[in-house]
Short mmCIF file of C-alpha atoms and ligand atoms in Angstrom, two decimals:
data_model
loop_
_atom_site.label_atom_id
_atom_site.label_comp_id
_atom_site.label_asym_id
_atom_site.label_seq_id
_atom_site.Cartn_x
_atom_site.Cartn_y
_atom_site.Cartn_z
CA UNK A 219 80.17 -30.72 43.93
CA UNK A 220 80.12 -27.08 44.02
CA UNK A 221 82.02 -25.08 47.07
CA UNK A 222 80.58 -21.88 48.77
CA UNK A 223 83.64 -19.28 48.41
CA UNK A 224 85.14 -16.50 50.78
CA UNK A 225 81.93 -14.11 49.71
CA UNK A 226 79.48 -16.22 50.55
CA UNK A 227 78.50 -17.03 46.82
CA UNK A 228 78.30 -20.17 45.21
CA UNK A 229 80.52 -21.36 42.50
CA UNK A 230 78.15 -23.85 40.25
CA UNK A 231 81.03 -25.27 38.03
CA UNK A 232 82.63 -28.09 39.50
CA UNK A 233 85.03 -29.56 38.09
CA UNK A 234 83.50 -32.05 35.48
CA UNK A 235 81.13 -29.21 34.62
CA UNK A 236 84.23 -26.98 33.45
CA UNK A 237 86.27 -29.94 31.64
CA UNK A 238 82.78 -30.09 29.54
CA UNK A 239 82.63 -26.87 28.98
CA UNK A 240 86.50 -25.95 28.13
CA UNK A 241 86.22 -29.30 25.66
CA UNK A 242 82.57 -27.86 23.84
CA UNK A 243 84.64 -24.07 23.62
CA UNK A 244 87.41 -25.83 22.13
CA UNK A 245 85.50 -28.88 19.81
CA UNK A 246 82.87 -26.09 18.61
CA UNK A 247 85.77 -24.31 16.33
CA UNK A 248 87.16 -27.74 15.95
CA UNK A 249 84.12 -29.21 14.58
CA UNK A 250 83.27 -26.21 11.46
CA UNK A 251 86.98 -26.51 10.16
CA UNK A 252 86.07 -30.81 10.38
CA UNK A 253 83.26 -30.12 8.38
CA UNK A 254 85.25 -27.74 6.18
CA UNK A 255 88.20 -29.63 5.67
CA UNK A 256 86.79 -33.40 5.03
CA UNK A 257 87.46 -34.95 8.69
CA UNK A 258 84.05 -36.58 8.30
CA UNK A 259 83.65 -39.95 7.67
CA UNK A 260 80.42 -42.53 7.38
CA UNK A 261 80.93 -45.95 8.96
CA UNK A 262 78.13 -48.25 7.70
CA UNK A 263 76.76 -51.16 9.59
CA UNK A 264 74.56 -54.31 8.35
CA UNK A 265 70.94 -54.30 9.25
CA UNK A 266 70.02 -58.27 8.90
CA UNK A 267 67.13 -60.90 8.32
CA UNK A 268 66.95 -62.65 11.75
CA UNK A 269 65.49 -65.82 9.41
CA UNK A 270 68.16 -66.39 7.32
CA UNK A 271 71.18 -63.72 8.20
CA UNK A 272 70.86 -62.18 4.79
CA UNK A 273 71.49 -58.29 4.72
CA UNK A 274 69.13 -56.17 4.36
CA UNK A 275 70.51 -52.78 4.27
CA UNK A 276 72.55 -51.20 6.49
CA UNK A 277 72.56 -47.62 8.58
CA UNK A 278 75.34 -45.07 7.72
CA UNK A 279 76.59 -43.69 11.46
CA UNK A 280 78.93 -40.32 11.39
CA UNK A 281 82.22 -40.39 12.70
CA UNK A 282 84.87 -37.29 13.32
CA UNK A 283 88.33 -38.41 12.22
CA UNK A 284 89.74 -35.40 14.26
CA UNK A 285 93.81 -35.18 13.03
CA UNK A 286 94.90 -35.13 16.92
CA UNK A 287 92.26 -36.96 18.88
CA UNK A 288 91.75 -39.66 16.80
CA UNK A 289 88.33 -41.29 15.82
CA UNK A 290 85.12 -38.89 17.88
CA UNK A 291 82.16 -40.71 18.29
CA UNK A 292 78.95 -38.78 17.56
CA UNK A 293 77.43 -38.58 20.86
CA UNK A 294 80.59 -36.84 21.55
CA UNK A 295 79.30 -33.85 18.98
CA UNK A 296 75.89 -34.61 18.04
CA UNK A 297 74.70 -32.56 20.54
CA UNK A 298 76.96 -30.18 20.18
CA UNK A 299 76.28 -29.56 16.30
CA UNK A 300 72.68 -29.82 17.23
CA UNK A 301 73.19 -26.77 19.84
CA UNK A 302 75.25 -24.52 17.55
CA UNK A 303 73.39 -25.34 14.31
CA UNK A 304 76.05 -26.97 12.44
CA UNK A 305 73.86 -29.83 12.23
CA UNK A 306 72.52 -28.15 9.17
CA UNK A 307 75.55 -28.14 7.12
CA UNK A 308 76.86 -31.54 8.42
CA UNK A 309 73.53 -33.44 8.35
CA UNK A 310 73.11 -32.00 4.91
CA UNK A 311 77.12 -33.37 4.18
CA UNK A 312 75.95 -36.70 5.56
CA UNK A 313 72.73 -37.10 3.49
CA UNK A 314 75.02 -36.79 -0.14
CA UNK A 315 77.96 -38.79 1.18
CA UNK A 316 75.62 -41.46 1.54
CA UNK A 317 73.80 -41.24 -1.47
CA UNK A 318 77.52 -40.65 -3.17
CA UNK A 319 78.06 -44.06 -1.45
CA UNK A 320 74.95 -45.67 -2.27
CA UNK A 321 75.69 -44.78 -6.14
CA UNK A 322 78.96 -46.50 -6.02
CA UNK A 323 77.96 -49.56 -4.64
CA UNK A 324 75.40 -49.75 -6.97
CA UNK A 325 77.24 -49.60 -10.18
CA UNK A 326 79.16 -52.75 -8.74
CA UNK A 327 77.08 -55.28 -10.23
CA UNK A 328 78.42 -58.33 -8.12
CA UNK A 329 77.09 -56.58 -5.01
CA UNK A 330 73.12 -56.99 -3.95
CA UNK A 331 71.67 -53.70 -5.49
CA UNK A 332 68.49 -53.83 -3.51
CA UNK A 333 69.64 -52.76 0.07
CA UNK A 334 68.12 -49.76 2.04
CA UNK A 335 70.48 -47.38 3.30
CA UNK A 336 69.40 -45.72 6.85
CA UNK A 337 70.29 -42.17 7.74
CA UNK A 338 69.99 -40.54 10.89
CA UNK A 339 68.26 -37.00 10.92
CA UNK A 340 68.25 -34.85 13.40
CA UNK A 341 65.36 -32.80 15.25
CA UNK A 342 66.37 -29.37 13.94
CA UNK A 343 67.56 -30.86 10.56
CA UNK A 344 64.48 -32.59 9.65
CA UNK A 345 62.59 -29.23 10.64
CA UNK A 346 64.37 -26.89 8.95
CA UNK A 347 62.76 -25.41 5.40
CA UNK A 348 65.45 -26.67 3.32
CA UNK A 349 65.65 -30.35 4.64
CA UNK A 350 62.98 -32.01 1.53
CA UNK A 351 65.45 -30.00 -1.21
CA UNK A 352 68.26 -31.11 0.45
CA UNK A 353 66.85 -35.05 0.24
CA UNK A 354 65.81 -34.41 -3.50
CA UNK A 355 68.99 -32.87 -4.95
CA UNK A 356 71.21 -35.39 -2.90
CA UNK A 357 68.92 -38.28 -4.64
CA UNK A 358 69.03 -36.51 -8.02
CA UNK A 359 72.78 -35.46 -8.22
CA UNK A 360 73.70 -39.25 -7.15
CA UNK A 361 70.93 -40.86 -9.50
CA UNK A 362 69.85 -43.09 -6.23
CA UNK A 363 66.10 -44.54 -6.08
CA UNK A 364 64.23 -42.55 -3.20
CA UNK A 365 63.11 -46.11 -1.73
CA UNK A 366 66.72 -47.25 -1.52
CA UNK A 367 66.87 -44.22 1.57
CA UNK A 368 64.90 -45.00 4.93
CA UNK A 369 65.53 -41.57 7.09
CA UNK A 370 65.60 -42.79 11.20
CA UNK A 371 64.10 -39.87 13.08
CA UNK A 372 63.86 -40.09 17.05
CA UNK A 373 60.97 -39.39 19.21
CA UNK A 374 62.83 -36.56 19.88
CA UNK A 375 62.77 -35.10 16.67
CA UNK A 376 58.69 -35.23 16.48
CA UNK A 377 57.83 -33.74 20.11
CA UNK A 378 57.89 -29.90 18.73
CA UNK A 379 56.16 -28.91 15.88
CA UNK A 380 53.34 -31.65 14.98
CA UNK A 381 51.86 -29.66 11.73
CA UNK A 382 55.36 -29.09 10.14
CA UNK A 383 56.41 -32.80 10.91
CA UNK A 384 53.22 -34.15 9.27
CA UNK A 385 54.14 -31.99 6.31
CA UNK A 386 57.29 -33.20 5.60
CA UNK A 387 56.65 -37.10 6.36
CA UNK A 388 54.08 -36.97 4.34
CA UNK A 389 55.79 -35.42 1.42
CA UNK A 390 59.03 -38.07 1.63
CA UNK A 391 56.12 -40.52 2.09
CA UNK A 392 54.90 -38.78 -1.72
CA UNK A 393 58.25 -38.83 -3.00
CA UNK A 394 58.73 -42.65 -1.76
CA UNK A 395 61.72 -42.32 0.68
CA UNK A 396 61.06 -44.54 3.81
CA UNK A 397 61.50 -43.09 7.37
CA UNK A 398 62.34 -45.27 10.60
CA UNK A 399 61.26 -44.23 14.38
CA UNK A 400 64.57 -44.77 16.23
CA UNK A 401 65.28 -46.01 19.85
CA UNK A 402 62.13 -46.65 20.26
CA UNK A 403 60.62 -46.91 23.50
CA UNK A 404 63.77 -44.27 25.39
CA UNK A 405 61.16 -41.51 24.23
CA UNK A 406 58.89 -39.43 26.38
CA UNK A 407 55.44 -40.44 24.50
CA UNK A 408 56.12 -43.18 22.25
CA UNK A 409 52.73 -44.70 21.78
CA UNK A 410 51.62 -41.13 21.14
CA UNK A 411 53.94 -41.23 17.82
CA UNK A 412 52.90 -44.16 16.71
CA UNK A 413 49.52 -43.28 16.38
CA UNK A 414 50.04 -39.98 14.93
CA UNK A 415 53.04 -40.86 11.93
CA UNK A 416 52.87 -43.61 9.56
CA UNK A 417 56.80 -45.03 9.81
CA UNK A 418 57.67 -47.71 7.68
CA UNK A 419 59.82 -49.30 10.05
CA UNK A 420 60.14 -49.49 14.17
CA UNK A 421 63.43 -49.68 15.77
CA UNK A 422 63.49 -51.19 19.00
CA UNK A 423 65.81 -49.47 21.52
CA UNK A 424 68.38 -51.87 22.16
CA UNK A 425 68.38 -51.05 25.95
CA UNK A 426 65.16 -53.45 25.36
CA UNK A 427 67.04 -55.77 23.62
CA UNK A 428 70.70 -56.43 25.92
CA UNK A 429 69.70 -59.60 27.85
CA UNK A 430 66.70 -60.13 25.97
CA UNK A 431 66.86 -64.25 26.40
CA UNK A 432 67.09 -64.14 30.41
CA UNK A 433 64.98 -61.00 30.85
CA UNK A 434 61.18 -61.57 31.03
CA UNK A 435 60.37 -58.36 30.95
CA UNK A 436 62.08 -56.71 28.31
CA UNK A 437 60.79 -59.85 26.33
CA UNK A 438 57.37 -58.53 27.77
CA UNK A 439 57.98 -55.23 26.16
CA UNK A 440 59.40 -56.21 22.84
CA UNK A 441 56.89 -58.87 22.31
CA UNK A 442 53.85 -56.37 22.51
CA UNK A 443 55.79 -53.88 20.80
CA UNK A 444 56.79 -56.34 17.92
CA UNK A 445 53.05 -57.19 17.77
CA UNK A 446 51.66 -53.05 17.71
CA UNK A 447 54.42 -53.14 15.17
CA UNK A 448 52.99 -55.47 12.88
CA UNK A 449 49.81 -54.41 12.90
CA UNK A 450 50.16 -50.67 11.82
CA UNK A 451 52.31 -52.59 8.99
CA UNK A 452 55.52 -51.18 9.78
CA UNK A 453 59.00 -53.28 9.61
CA UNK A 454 60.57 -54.01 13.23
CA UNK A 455 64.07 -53.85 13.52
CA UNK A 456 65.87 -54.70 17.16
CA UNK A 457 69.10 -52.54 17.77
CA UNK A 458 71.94 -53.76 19.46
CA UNK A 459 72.27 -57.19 18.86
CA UNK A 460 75.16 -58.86 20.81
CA UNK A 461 74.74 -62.12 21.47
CA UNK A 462 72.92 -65.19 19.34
CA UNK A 463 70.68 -66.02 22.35
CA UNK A 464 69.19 -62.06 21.97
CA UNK A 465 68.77 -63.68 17.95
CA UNK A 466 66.63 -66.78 19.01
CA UNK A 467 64.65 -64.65 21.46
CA UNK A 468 63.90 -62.19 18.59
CA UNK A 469 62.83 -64.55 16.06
CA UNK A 470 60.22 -66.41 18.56
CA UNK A 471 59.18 -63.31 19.31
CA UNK A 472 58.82 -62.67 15.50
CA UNK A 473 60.84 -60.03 14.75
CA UNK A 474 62.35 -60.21 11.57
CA UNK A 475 65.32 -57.57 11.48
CA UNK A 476 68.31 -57.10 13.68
CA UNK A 477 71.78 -55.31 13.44
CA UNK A 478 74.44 -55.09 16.09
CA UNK A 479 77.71 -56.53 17.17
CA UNK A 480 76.62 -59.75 16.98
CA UNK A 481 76.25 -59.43 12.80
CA UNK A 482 78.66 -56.59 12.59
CA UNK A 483 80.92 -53.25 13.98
CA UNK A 484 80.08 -50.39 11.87
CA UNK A 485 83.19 -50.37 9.21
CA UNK A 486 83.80 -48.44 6.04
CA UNK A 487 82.67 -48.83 3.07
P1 C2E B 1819 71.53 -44.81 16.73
O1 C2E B 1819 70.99 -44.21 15.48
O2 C2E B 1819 70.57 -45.46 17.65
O3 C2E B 1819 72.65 -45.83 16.24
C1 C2E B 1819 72.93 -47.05 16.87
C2 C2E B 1819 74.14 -46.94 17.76
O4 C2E B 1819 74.35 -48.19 18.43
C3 C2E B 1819 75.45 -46.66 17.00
O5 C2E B 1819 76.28 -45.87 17.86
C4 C2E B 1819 76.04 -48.06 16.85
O6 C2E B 1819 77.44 -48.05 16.65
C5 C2E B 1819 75.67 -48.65 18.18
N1 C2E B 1819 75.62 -50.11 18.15
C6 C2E B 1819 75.29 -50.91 17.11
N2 C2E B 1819 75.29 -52.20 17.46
C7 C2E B 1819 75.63 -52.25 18.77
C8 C2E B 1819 75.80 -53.33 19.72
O7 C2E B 1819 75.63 -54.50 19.42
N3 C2E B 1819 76.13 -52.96 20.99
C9 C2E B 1819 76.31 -51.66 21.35
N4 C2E B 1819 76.63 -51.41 22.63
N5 C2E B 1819 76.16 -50.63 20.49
C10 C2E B 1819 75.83 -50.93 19.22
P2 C2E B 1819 77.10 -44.63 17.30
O8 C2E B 1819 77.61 -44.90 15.93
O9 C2E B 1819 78.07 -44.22 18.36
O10 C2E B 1819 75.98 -43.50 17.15
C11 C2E B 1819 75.31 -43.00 18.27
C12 C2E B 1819 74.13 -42.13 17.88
O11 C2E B 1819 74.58 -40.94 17.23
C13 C2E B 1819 73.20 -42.80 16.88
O12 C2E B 1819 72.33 -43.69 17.58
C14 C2E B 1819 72.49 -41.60 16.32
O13 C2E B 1819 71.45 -41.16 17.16
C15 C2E B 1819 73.59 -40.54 16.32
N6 C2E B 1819 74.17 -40.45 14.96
C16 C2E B 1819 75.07 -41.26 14.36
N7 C2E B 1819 75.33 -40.86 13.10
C17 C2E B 1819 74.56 -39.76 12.88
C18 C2E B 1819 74.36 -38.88 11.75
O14 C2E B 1819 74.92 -39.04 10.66
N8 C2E B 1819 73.48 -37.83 11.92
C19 C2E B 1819 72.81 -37.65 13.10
N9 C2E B 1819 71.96 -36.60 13.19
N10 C2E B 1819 72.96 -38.45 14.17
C20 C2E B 1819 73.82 -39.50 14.07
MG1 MG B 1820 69.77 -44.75 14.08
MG1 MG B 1821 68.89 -46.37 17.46
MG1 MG B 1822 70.62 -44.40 19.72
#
């Protein structure tokens, strides 16, 4: 907690406050020269039929492979790229190391050439004028099919800016690239999204899903959110998937995606 000092004034920074601070001062350097020197790397984890455990795509998640610290997770700089703008440059790294990806995988024949490849976008990213050229030279310098991409956006990303957001879903929805509302439910106005953008597929938080099979109300939540789902005609996938009692619940509940520990760790390629 903070102290009052000798002059009567108030020192706000405790100590937790400070160790965040000194780390952000010292990862914000850190994280330009990562981007700059190749210390990014895309983990990729399955996104699964609930019927019959056959994959469906999979979502490419960031990671910081810093040379001292090891592996960084990206809620550890996310936030931190978001807040100093790098999240330009390193979304826009992220978006054609995946298609690179996707390209590869696709001219190995023996693999199933029809999987959907999510990326995460950020708030500022996906609102910034050169996002849609980004997308299109990333597609057309790897050769990948625009529906082979599903972009996840959070509710997050939509609360500012209603008239530009329109804009650009409906141009990827032109140029045929899906999009995905992430964690859903965690948002301030969900419902309010989900009337106003046309998302191909729902993601259901997966703080909705942990425990799903002994918690009635979660299966409450799901269950009406699985149905709204349905009928706008969007794809529900639940996030988070531990356990194969969460699995039964989620099929009677008819929801037909899944992805989490339970069918796979993010991994490399
Ligand atoms: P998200 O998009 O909701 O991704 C799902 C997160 O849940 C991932 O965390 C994943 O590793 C984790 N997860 C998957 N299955 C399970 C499970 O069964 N149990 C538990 N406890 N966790 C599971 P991760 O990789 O740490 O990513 C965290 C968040 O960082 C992502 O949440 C996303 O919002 C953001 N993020 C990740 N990669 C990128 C990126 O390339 N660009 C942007 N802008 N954001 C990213
Ligand atoms: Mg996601
Ligand atoms: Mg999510
Ligand atoms: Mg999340």
């Amino acid at each position: 907690a903070g102290q009052v000092d000798i002059r009567g004034g108030f020192k706000i920074f405790d100590d937790t406050i400070h160790q965040a601070a000194m780390r952000r001062l010292e990862l914000e350097p850190a994280l330009r020269q990562a981007l700059e020197n190749n210390q990014l790397i895309m983990h990729y984890q399955p996104i699964v039929s609930l019927e019959n455990g056959k994959i469906k795509g999979y979502e490419a998640l960031v990671r910081w492979q810093h040379p001292e610290k090891g592996i960084i997770m990206p809620d550890e700089f996310i936030r931190l790229a978001e807040e100093t703008g790098l999240i330009i440059p390193l979304g826009a790294w992220v978006i054609h190391e995946v298609c690179r990806q996707v390209a590869s995988w696709q001219k190995d024949k023996s693999r199933d050439n029809h999987l959907t490849i999510s990326v995460n976008v950020s708030a500022h990213q996906f609102t910034e004028p050169a996002f849609l050229s980004v997308i299109q030279s990333a597609l057309q310098k790897s050769g990948v099919q625009s529906t082979c991409i599903s972009l996840e956006l959070t509710e997050t990303a939509l609360i500012n800016n209603s008239q530009q957001v329109t804009e650009v879903l409906d141009e990827l929805r032109r140029i045929k690239v899906r999009t995905s509302l992430d964690d859903f439910g965690t948002g301030y106005c969900s419902l309010n999204y989900l009337h106003r953008y046309p998302f191909d597929t729902l993601k259901i938080d997966q703080s909705f899903v942990r425990h799903i099979d002994s918690n009635p109300r979660n299966q409450a939540i799901v269950n009406s959110t699985i149905e709204l789902a349905h009928r706008l005609g969007m794809q529900v996938v639940a996030e988070g998937i531990e356990t194969e009692a969460e699995v039964e619940t989620l099929k009677q509940l008819n929801c037909e995606y899944g992805q989490g520990w339970f069918y796979g760790q993010p991994a490399l390629s």
